[in-house]
PDB file of C-alpha atoms in Angstrom:
ATOM      1  CA  CYS A   1      31.897 -14.879 121.671  1.00 48.00           C
ATOM      2  CA  ILE A   2      29.727 -12.201 119.985  1.00 48.00           C
ATOM      3  CA  VAL A   3      32.702 -11.040 117.896  1.00 48.00           C
ATOM      4  CA  MET A   4      33.318 -14.631 116.808  1.00 52.00           C
ATOM      5  CA  SER A   5      29.680 -15.047 115.836  1.00 65.00           C
ATOM      6  CA  ALA A   6      29.655 -11.768 113.871  1.00 62.00           C
ATOM      7  CA  SER A   7      32.798 -12.705 111.964  1.00 65.00           C
ATOM      8  CA  LYS A   8      31.359 -16.143 111.174  1.00 68.00           C
ATOM      9  CA  THR A   9      28.147 -14.521 109.924  1.00 66.00           C
ATOM     10  CA  LEU A  10      30.132 -12.043 107.840  1.00 62.00           C
ATOM     11  CA  PHE A  11      32.275 -14.842 106.395  1.00 63.00           C
ATOM     12  CA  ILE A  12      29.192 -16.939 105.490  1.00 66.00           C
ATOM     13  CA  ALA A  13      27.523 -13.894 103.897  1.00 60.00           C
ATOM     14  CA  PHE A  14      30.683 -13.170 101.882  1.00 59.00           C
ATOM     15  CA  LEU A  15      30.986 -16.802 100.767  1.00 56.00           C
ATOM     16  CA  SER A  16      27.300 -16.903  99.804  1.00 58.00           C
ATOM     17  CA  ALA A  17      27.705 -13.747  97.736  1.00 56.00           C
ATOM     18  CA  LEU A  18      30.689 -15.283  95.921  1.00 53.00           C
ATOM     19  CA  ILE A  19      28.731 -18.423  95.133  1.00 58.00           C
ATOM     20  CA  LEU A  20      25.754 -16.446  93.832  1.00 52.00           C
ATOM     21  CA  VAL A  21      27.963 -14.226  91.652  1.00 49.00           C
ATOM     22  CA  GLY A  22      29.747 -17.302  90.276  1.00 49.00           C
ATOM     23  CA  CYS A  23      26.431 -18.878  89.316  1.00 46.00           C
ATOM     24  CA  TYR A  24      24.979 -15.752  87.746  1.00 43.00           C
ATOM     25  CA  ALA A  25      24.289 -16.113  84.042  1.00 46.00           C
ATOM     26  CA  PRO A  26      23.412 -12.917  82.212  1.00 45.00           C
ATOM     27  CA  ALA A  27      20.090 -12.958  80.415  1.00 47.00           C
ATOM     28  CA  ARG A  28      20.113 -13.434  76.658  1.00 52.00           C
ATOM     29  CA  LYS A  29      19.630 -10.342  74.614  1.00 56.00           C
ATOM     30  CA  ALA A  30      15.932 -10.314  73.844  1.00 55.00           C
ATOM     31  CA  SER A  31      14.945 -10.119  70.219  1.00 57.00           C
ATOM     32  CA  PRO A  32      13.565  -6.718  69.365  1.00 62.00           C
ATOM     33  CA  GLU A  33       9.814  -6.573  68.900  1.00 77.00           C
ATOM     34  CA  VAL A  34       9.417  -6.948  65.156  1.00 79.00           C
ATOM     35  CA  SER A  35       6.215  -7.772  63.325  1.00 87.00           C
ATOM     36  CA  GLN A  36       5.989 -10.790  61.039  1.00 89.00           C
ATOM     37  CA  VAL A  37       5.592  -8.444  58.045  1.00 91.00           C
ATOM     38  CA  GLN A  38       8.820  -6.629  58.976  1.00 91.00           C
ATOM     39  CA  ILE A  39      10.664  -9.930  59.396  1.00 93.00           C
ATOM     40  CA  ARG A  40       9.468 -11.145  55.972  1.00 93.00           C
ATOM     41  CA  GLU A  41      10.632  -7.898  54.407  1.00 94.00           C
ATOM     42  CA  VAL A  42      14.144  -8.435  55.766  1.00 94.00           C
ATOM     43  CA  GLN A  43      14.132 -12.126  54.773  1.00 96.00           C
ATOM     44  CA  THR A  44      12.958 -11.656  51.167  1.00 96.00           C
ATOM     45  CA  LYS A  45      14.585 -10.350  48.004  1.00 95.00           C
ATOM     46  CA  ASP A  46      13.393 -10.363  44.375  1.00 94.00           C
ATOM     47  CA  PHE A  47      15.648 -10.910  41.360  1.00 91.00           C
ATOM     48  CA  ASP A  48      14.825 -10.018  37.760  1.00 87.00           C
ATOM     49  CA  GLY A  49      14.559 -12.635  35.054  1.00 77.00           C
ATOM     50  CA  GLU A  50      15.965 -15.637  36.893  1.00 80.00           C
ATOM     51  CA  LYS A  51      14.605 -19.178  37.015  1.00 90.00           C
ATOM     52  CA  VAL A  52      14.171 -21.334  40.130  1.00 93.00           C
ATOM     53  CA  LEU A  53      17.088 -23.594  39.216  1.00 93.00           C
ATOM     54  CA  ASP A  54      19.384 -20.582  38.728  1.00 91.00           C
ATOM     55  CA  GLY A  55      18.237 -19.149  42.055  1.00 93.00           C
ATOM     56  CA  MET A  56      18.845 -22.441  43.826  1.00 95.00           C
ATOM     57  CA  LYS A  57      22.358 -22.651  42.395  1.00 94.00           C
ATOM     58  CA  ALA A  58      23.067 -19.088  43.557  1.00 94.00           C
ATOM     59  CA  VAL A  59      21.738 -19.766  47.080  1.00 96.00           C
ATOM     60  CA  LEU A  60      23.668 -23.046  47.336  1.00 95.00           C
ATOM     61  CA  ALA A  61      26.909 -21.340  46.280  1.00 94.00           C
ATOM     62  CA  ALA A  62      26.375 -18.450  48.720  1.00 94.00           C
ATOM     63  CA  LEU A  63      25.654 -20.788  51.642  1.00 95.00           C
ATOM     64  CA  GLN A  64      28.701 -22.901  50.878  1.00 94.00           C
ATOM     65  CA  ASP A  65      30.841 -19.737  50.659  1.00 92.00           C
ATOM     66  CA  GLU A  66      29.641 -18.863  54.168  1.00 92.00           C
ATOM     67  CA  GLY A  67      30.589 -22.296  55.563  1.00 93.00           C
ATOM     68  CA  TYR A  68      27.127 -23.872  55.698  1.00 95.00           C
ATOM     69  CA  SER A  69      26.619 -27.598  55.167  1.00 96.00           C
ATOM     70  CA  ILE A  70      23.711 -28.251  52.843  1.00 96.00           C
ATOM     71  CA  LYS A  71      21.208 -30.629  54.436  1.00 97.00           C
ATOM     72  CA  THR A  72      18.405 -30.753  51.835  1.00 96.00           C
ATOM     73  CA  SER A  73      17.741 -29.372  48.395  1.00 95.00           C
ATOM     74  CA  ASN A  74      14.460 -29.892  46.547  1.00 96.00           C
ATOM     75  CA  THR A  75      14.079 -28.229  43.146  1.00 93.00           C
ATOM     76  CA  ASP A  76      10.368 -29.053  42.851  1.00 93.00           C
ATOM     77  CA  LEU A  77       9.596 -27.175  46.066  1.00 94.00           C
ATOM     78  CA  GLY A  78      12.364 -24.593  45.675  1.00 95.00           C
ATOM     79  CA  LEU A  79      13.586 -25.514  49.158  1.00 97.00           C
ATOM     80  CA  ILE A  80      17.085 -25.554  50.623  1.00 97.00           C
ATOM     81  CA  THR A  81      18.074 -26.207  54.237  1.00 97.00           C
ATOM     82  CA  ALA A  82      21.580 -25.825  55.596  1.00 97.00           C
ATOM     83  CA  SER A  83      23.363 -25.441  58.912  1.00 95.00           C
ATOM     84  CA  ARG A  84      26.614 -24.179  60.332  1.00 94.00           C
ATOM     85  CA  VAL A  85      28.131 -24.834  63.760  1.00 88.00           C
ATOM     86  CA  ILE A  86      30.838 -22.739  65.380  1.00 83.00           C
ATOM     87  CA  HIS A  87      32.725 -24.177  68.359  1.00 75.00           C
ATOM     88  CA  ASP A  88      34.224 -21.983  71.043  1.00 71.00           C
ATOM     89  CA  ILE A  89      35.536 -22.209  74.605  1.00 67.00           C
ATOM     90  CA  ASP A  90      33.115 -21.266  77.395  1.00 67.00           C
ATOM     91  CA  THR A  91      35.638 -19.135  79.275  1.00 71.00           C
ATOM     92  CA  LYS A  92      33.200 -18.095  82.024  1.00 74.00           C
ATOM     93  CA  ARG A  93      32.530 -21.705  83.023  1.00 70.00           C
ATOM     94  CA  ARG A  94      36.229 -22.632  82.707  1.00 69.00           C
ATOM     95  CA  ASN A  95      37.302 -19.681  84.888  1.00 75.00           C
ATOM     96  CA  SER A  96      34.676 -20.527  87.500  1.00 74.00           C
ATOM     97  CA  GLN A  97      35.943 -24.117  87.698  1.00 71.00           C
ATOM     98  CA  ALA A  98      39.555 -22.911  87.948  1.00 72.00           C
ATOM     99  CA  PHE A  99      38.610 -20.557  90.786  1.00 75.00           C
ATOM    100  CA  TRP A 100      36.705 -23.133  92.820  1.00 73.00           C
ATOM    101  CA  TYR A 101      38.733 -26.285  92.105  1.00 74.00           C
ATOM    102  CA  GLY A 102      42.124 -24.967  91.019  1.00 73.00           C
ATOM    103  CA  ILE A 103      41.896 -26.799  87.699  1.00 72.00           C
ATOM    104  CA  ALA A 104      39.494 -26.671  84.810  1.00 66.00           C
ATOM    105  CA  LYS A 105      38.926 -28.420  81.556  1.00 64.00           C
ATOM    106  CA  ASP A 106      38.141 -26.509  78.375  1.00 61.00           C
ATOM    107  CA  TYR A 107      34.379 -26.276  78.295  1.00 62.00           C
ATOM    108  CA  ARG A 108      33.234 -26.308  74.728  1.00 63.00           C
ATOM    109  CA  ALA A 109      30.354 -24.154  73.636  1.00 69.00           C
ATOM    110  CA  ALA A 110      28.719 -24.365  70.250  1.00 80.00           C
ATOM    111  CA  ARG A 111      26.439 -22.043  68.354  1.00 84.00           C
ATOM    112  CA  SER A 112      24.433 -23.294  65.426  1.00 89.00           C
ATOM    113  CA  TRP A 113      22.702 -21.465  62.592  1.00 92.00           C
ATOM    114  CA  THR A 114      20.045 -23.171  60.522  1.00 95.00           C
ATOM    115  CA  VAL A 115      19.001 -21.656  57.212  1.00 97.00           C
ATOM    116  CA  THR A 116      15.838 -22.427  55.317  1.00 97.00           C
ATOM    117  CA  ALA A 117      15.608 -20.890  51.850  1.00 97.00           C
ATOM    118  CA  ASN A 118      12.542 -20.831  49.632  1.00 97.00           C
ATOM    119  CA  ILE A 119      13.040 -19.959  45.972  1.00 96.00           C
ATOM    120  CA  ALA A 120       9.972 -19.314  43.791  1.00 95.00           C
ATOM    121  CA  GLU A 121       9.065 -17.626  40.532  1.00 94.00           C
ATOM    122  CA  VAL A 122       6.545 -14.856  41.142  1.00 93.00           C
ATOM    123  CA  GLY A 123       5.459 -13.329  37.843  1.00 90.00           C
ATOM    124  CA  ASP A 124       8.598 -12.442  35.921  1.00 90.00           C
ATOM    125  CA  LYS A 125      10.716 -12.246  39.100  1.00 93.00           C
ATOM    126  CA  LEU A 126      12.504 -14.768  41.234  1.00 93.00           C
ATOM    127  CA  ARG A 127      11.698 -14.408  44.940  1.00 96.00           C
ATOM    128  CA  ILE A 128      14.139 -15.758  47.507  1.00 96.00           C
ATOM    129  CA  ARG A 129      13.174 -15.894  51.171  1.00 97.00           C
ATOM    130  CA  ILE A 130      15.730 -16.920  53.754  1.00 97.00           C
ATOM    131  CA  SER A 131      14.929 -17.758  57.367  1.00 96.00           C
ATOM    132  CA  LEU A 132      17.716 -17.952  59.966  1.00 96.00           C
ATOM    133  CA  VAL A 133      17.480 -19.627  63.377  1.00 96.00           C
ATOM    134  CA  GLU A 134      20.310 -19.342  65.912  1.00 92.00           C
ATOM    135  CA  GLN A 135      20.825 -21.950  68.632  1.00 90.00           C
ATOM    136  CA  GLU A 136      23.278 -22.472  71.450  1.00 85.00           C
ATOM    137  CA  LEU A 137      24.167 -26.086  72.149  1.00 79.00           C
ATOM    138  CA  SER A 138      25.351 -27.613  75.424  1.00 73.00           C
ATOM    139  CA  GLU A 139      28.374 -29.894  75.734  1.00 68.00           C
ATOM    140  CA  THR A 140      26.075 -32.891  75.362  1.00 71.00           C
ATOM    141  CA  GLY A 141      24.432 -31.509  72.221  1.00 72.00           C
ATOM    142  CA  GLY A 142      21.229 -30.313  73.862  1.00 79.00           C
ATOM    143  CA  VAL A 143      19.695 -27.037  72.758  1.00 82.00           C
ATOM    144  CA  MET A 144      20.137 -24.368  75.430  1.00 81.00           C
ATOM    145  CA  TYR A 145      18.226 -21.731  73.491  1.00 84.00           C
ATOM    146  CA  SER A 146      16.820 -21.286  70.005  1.00 90.00           C
ATOM    147  CA  GLN A 147      15.521 -18.124  68.412  1.00 93.00           C
ATOM    148  CA  GLN A 148      14.718 -16.691  65.022  1.00 93.00           C
ATOM    149  CA  VAL A 149      17.247 -14.130  63.829  1.00 93.00           C
ATOM    150  CA  THR A 150      15.526 -10.779  63.333  1.00 92.00           C
ATOM    151  CA  ASP A 151      18.657  -8.681  62.864  1.00 92.00           C
ATOM    152  CA  LYS A 152      19.056  -7.285  59.308  1.00 93.00           C
ATOM    153  CA  GLU A 153      22.839  -7.739  58.978  1.00 94.00           C
ATOM    154  CA  PRO A 154      23.027 -11.544  58.602  1.00 93.00           C
ATOM    155  CA  TYR A 155      20.309 -11.465  55.940  1.00 95.00           C
ATOM    156  CA  GLN A 156      21.987  -8.593  54.095  1.00 94.00           C
ATOM    157  CA  ALA A 157      25.300 -10.476  54.143  1.00 93.00           C
ATOM    158  CA  LEU A 158      23.693 -13.616  52.683  1.00 94.00           C
ATOM    159  CA  PHE A 159      21.796 -11.666  50.013  1.00 95.00           C
ATOM    160  CA  SER A 160      25.040  -9.896  49.084  1.00 94.00           C
ATOM    161  CA  LYS A 161      26.655 -13.312  48.520  1.00 94.00           C
ATOM    162  CA  ILE A 162      23.623 -14.454  46.512  1.00 94.00           C
ATOM    163  CA  ASP A 163      23.868 -11.278  44.367  1.00 92.00           C
ATOM    164  CA  LYS A 164      27.495 -12.150  43.604  1.00 92.00           C
ATOM    165  CA  SER A 165      26.562 -15.741  42.769  1.00 90.00           C
ATOM    166  CA  VAL A 166      23.809 -14.554  40.392  1.00 87.00           C
ATOM    167  CA  PHE A 167      26.298 -12.198  38.719  1.00 88.00           C
ATOM    168  CA  LEU A 168      28.854 -14.983  38.299  1.00 87.00           C
ATOM    169  CA  GLN A 169      26.221 -17.306  36.814  1.00 84.00           C
ATOM    170  CA  ARG A 170      24.919 -14.687  34.365  1.00 83.00           C
ATOM    171  CA  ASN A 171      28.438 -14.022  33.141  1.00 85.00           C
ATOM    172  CA  LYS A 172      29.362 -17.730  33.149  1.00 80.00           C
ATOM    173  CA  LEU A 173      32.332 -17.133  35.437  1.00 78.00           C
TER     174      LEU A 173
END
């Protein structure tokens, strides 16, 4: 009877461990500690001799090249907002369902990026500041997390596209 009880206890402990491992969700990568001044430096770029309208056209073209849908554009304020959603399969959730129930549907996961661009003439320069926010959306469209992007690479990629757009506009290509 003691052996039976020990094996039952061991089986329950093993089953509990499996359930806990299946429910474990790794923590999101925390944003590195960056000051507001450092973030603004990454988000901002100056261009020589351009006007607000030219800057807005360049930003609009760059965002569209990157697959963003333009939501608002206001020339008086020098403001552009845009967003992009990427859909994917949540393989971890699908595999968990397949393990426990033998079947699983394709769980959709979506990530969204929202861009806010401010274009202003500062002296004889055109200043463009871009702010990126990344979100993960649930199957029902709820926001699971939302955070400001502090990584340099996405901003550098967008500014590279804007540089190309400015070049094309200057050369009327």
